[in-house]
XYZ file of C-alpha atoms in Angstrom:
232
model
C -40.385 82.633 -36.343
C -41.771 79.981 -39.606
C -45.402 78.812 -39.345
C -44.543 75.494 -40.657
C -44.253 72.396 -38.672
C -43.838 69.894 -40.862
C -43.663 68.992 -44.899
C -44.248 65.893 -46.652
C -42.900 67.385 -50.353
C -44.726 64.567 -53.002
C -44.089 61.818 -50.875
C -44.066 57.672 -51.864
C -43.980 54.820 -50.255
C -44.742 50.730 -50.592
C -44.306 47.923 -48.447
C -42.705 46.044 -51.796
C -43.258 47.382 -55.269
C -47.096 44.974 -55.289
C -48.286 47.162 -52.519
C -48.104 50.927 -52.743
C -50.005 53.316 -50.452
C -49.015 56.861 -50.183
C -47.945 58.555 -54.225
C -46.441 62.196 -54.520
C -48.737 63.272 -51.896
C -48.164 66.529 -50.200
C -49.196 67.965 -46.823
C -48.120 71.189 -44.177
C -49.142 71.428 -40.899
C -48.726 74.843 -39.681
C -48.783 75.953 -36.395
C -51.836 75.584 -34.108
C -53.520 73.465 -37.068
C -55.981 70.723 -35.889
C -56.001 68.703 -39.435
C -58.169 65.405 -40.064
C -56.504 62.806 -41.591
C -59.684 61.014 -42.891
C -59.866 57.678 -45.136
C -60.554 54.189 -45.906
C -59.075 51.103 -43.428
C -55.654 51.035 -44.788
C -55.435 53.838 -47.524
C -52.185 55.135 -45.792
C -52.812 57.570 -43.131
C -50.815 55.233 -39.843
C -47.549 55.227 -42.724
C -48.092 58.301 -43.301
C -47.978 60.219 -39.018
C -45.103 57.084 -39.323
C -43.010 58.608 -42.275
C -43.776 61.902 -39.886
C -41.442 60.187 -37.068
C -39.223 57.882 -38.945
C -40.477 54.933 -38.135
C -40.790 54.685 -41.844
C -38.598 55.892 -44.639
C -40.944 57.070 -47.725
C -39.303 55.814 -51.522
C -39.654 58.522 -52.622
C -40.070 62.359 -51.599
C -38.892 65.145 -49.018
C -39.723 65.716 -44.989
C -39.030 68.360 -43.708
C -40.219 69.068 -39.583
C -38.622 71.964 -37.299
C -37.484 74.105 -40.688
C -35.071 70.112 -41.151
C -34.531 68.038 -43.798
C -34.957 64.672 -41.509
C -33.876 61.535 -43.518
C -31.036 59.144 -42.054
C -32.558 57.423 -38.647
C -30.158 60.293 -36.510
C -32.397 62.746 -37.833
C -35.090 61.638 -35.920
C -34.154 62.030 -32.904
C -35.621 65.769 -32.075
C -38.460 64.866 -34.142
C -38.961 62.277 -32.264
C -38.925 63.925 -29.031
C -41.029 66.921 -29.301
C -43.056 64.732 -31.279
C -46.322 63.128 -29.452
C -47.194 60.005 -31.305
C -50.365 58.262 -29.884
C -50.464 54.728 -32.053
C -53.425 53.298 -32.921
C -53.007 49.998 -30.438
C -52.522 51.217 -27.212
C -50.482 48.055 -26.329
C -47.838 48.905 -29.065
C -47.056 51.957 -27.162
C -47.242 50.404 -23.231
C -44.999 48.642 -21.631
C -44.431 49.845 -17.950
C -45.852 47.437 -14.949
C -48.537 50.174 -13.285
C -50.114 53.535 -14.943
C -47.678 55.509 -13.431
C -44.506 54.297 -14.598
C -45.469 54.725 -17.854
C -46.795 57.609 -17.602
C -44.036 59.050 -15.753
C -41.008 56.942 -18.237
C -41.199 60.119 -21.266
C -40.854 63.091 -19.148
C -37.772 60.823 -16.920
C -36.376 60.362 -20.216
C -36.066 63.721 -20.627
C -33.851 63.875 -17.989
C -36.778 65.517 -15.432
C -35.966 64.328 -12.016
C -38.578 61.786 -10.289
C -39.511 64.364 -7.800
C -41.136 66.534 -11.676
C -41.848 63.346 -13.502
C -43.942 62.435 -10.275
C -45.495 66.436 -10.207
C -45.743 66.021 -14.062
C -47.496 62.220 -13.635
C -50.335 62.821 -11.219
C -51.338 66.458 -13.002
C -51.692 64.529 -16.395
C -53.996 61.536 -15.095
C -55.235 64.572 -12.853
C -56.486 66.385 -16.733
C -57.490 62.839 -17.896
C -59.299 61.591 -14.796
C -57.429 59.031 -13.949
C -56.973 59.828 -10.703
C -56.150 55.829 -8.396
C -55.547 54.876 -12.234
C -51.348 55.246 -10.492
C -50.830 51.257 -8.719
C -53.608 49.386 -11.653
C -51.295 46.770 -13.566
C -51.388 48.643 -16.963
C -51.854 45.161 -18.820
C -55.118 44.657 -16.596
C -56.680 47.682 -17.348
C -59.606 47.461 -20.654
C -58.462 49.094 -24.178
C -60.636 51.887 -22.876
C -58.268 52.437 -20.338
C -55.393 51.730 -22.299
C -56.307 54.081 -23.969
C -56.885 56.685 -21.757
C -53.945 56.201 -20.478
C -51.774 55.854 -23.550
C -52.784 58.836 -24.374
C -52.106 60.708 -20.848
C -48.281 58.758 -21.183
C -47.974 61.430 -24.682
C -49.115 64.003 -23.051
C -46.643 64.311 -20.546
C -43.863 64.779 -22.795
C -44.974 68.692 -23.736
C -44.738 67.599 -26.752
C -44.880 70.742 -29.593
C -47.132 67.872 -31.831
C -49.735 65.643 -31.450
C -50.062 62.817 -34.359
C -53.073 60.795 -33.428
C -53.840 57.963 -34.769
C -57.319 56.502 -33.527
C -57.825 58.363 -31.025
C -61.402 57.912 -29.511
C -60.974 54.197 -30.229
C -62.407 51.856 -28.243
C -63.800 54.552 -26.753
C -67.360 54.636 -24.658
C -68.884 57.623 -25.980
C -68.281 59.949 -22.379
C -65.465 58.448 -22.794
C -64.180 59.913 -26.075
C -66.189 63.366 -25.146
C -63.616 62.942 -22.129
C -60.734 63.082 -24.672
C -62.125 65.639 -26.995
C -62.591 68.278 -24.425
C -59.361 67.897 -23.129
C -57.656 67.968 -27.141
C -59.851 70.756 -27.279
C -58.277 73.530 -25.041
C -53.822 72.436 -26.235
C -52.003 74.462 -28.072
C -50.309 72.209 -29.912
C -50.153 71.338 -33.652
C -52.541 68.193 -35.120
C -52.208 65.867 -37.353
C -56.245 63.823 -35.679
C -56.671 60.447 -38.279
C -59.027 59.519 -36.959
C -62.803 57.281 -38.740
C -64.696 59.454 -35.684
C -66.100 62.884 -37.881
C -67.877 63.742 -34.391
C -63.797 64.328 -33.152
C -62.956 66.431 -36.532
C -66.325 67.992 -36.001
C -65.122 69.532 -33.065
C -61.582 69.381 -33.496
C -60.177 69.857 -36.520
C -59.397 73.212 -38.645
C -59.431 71.562 -41.675
C -59.012 68.039 -43.161
C -57.140 65.888 -45.917
C -58.053 62.276 -47.248
C -56.842 59.594 -48.389
C -57.689 57.808 -51.495
C -55.230 55.753 -54.196
C -52.280 57.027 -52.488
C -53.315 60.692 -53.400
C -54.139 63.075 -50.760
C -56.671 65.654 -51.399
C -57.797 68.629 -49.663
C -61.201 68.011 -47.935
C -65.298 69.564 -48.646
C -66.226 70.568 -44.891
C -68.855 67.301 -44.137
C -72.287 68.287 -42.572
C -71.951 67.430 -38.796
C -72.093 64.238 -37.176
C -73.597 63.143 -33.707
C -71.255 60.708 -31.219
C -73.064 57.519 -33.181
C -71.846 58.579 -36.822
C -75.592 59.835 -37.808
C -75.479 63.607 -39.630
C -76.730 66.396 -38.041
C -79.583 67.209 -40.695
């Protein structure tokens, strides 16, 4: 069995001649790895995640996911089915009237029966301590509640790989700790784009930084507390 799930090989991307973002970036994700992706705002973290699932296409280099080179739109259908992508903005991910419908949508789209999808929805919400949210109106939720529901919708798909774009953004300390605890129990390989070093201290097996368009391995930093202060 190939341990490498995803390879970006010398991948470049720009939003135009005057807006280069990534320059010959190489990254490999192996089974059970949790790679922390760090960098300043606008450095290209979200862009890199979107390249993996084909939302954006590279201007150079090669993308290989689940053992196959991905080039055309149809190449990415399998990638999207087997990969859970948590968007930075939850409103980009939630589009059904109620929480129950949003979380059940993915399993139904995979061809599961309504009863199976209902059970997965119930179990997933319970795991995130969101039982009782089933009939809540999605667009009326708080920002933090939307974040948790979006994560539930991703996990309900039982993905093999998780791409998490700022998974604790907008969450208070208790909710963030709940998300970290849940992610820590999951077997999936992950790429976690975040500024939350407290999260990475608890989840990441290694870290890479995007700086000036290039990817570089980052040495182990001092552990951070939940409020971002360094623990000494």
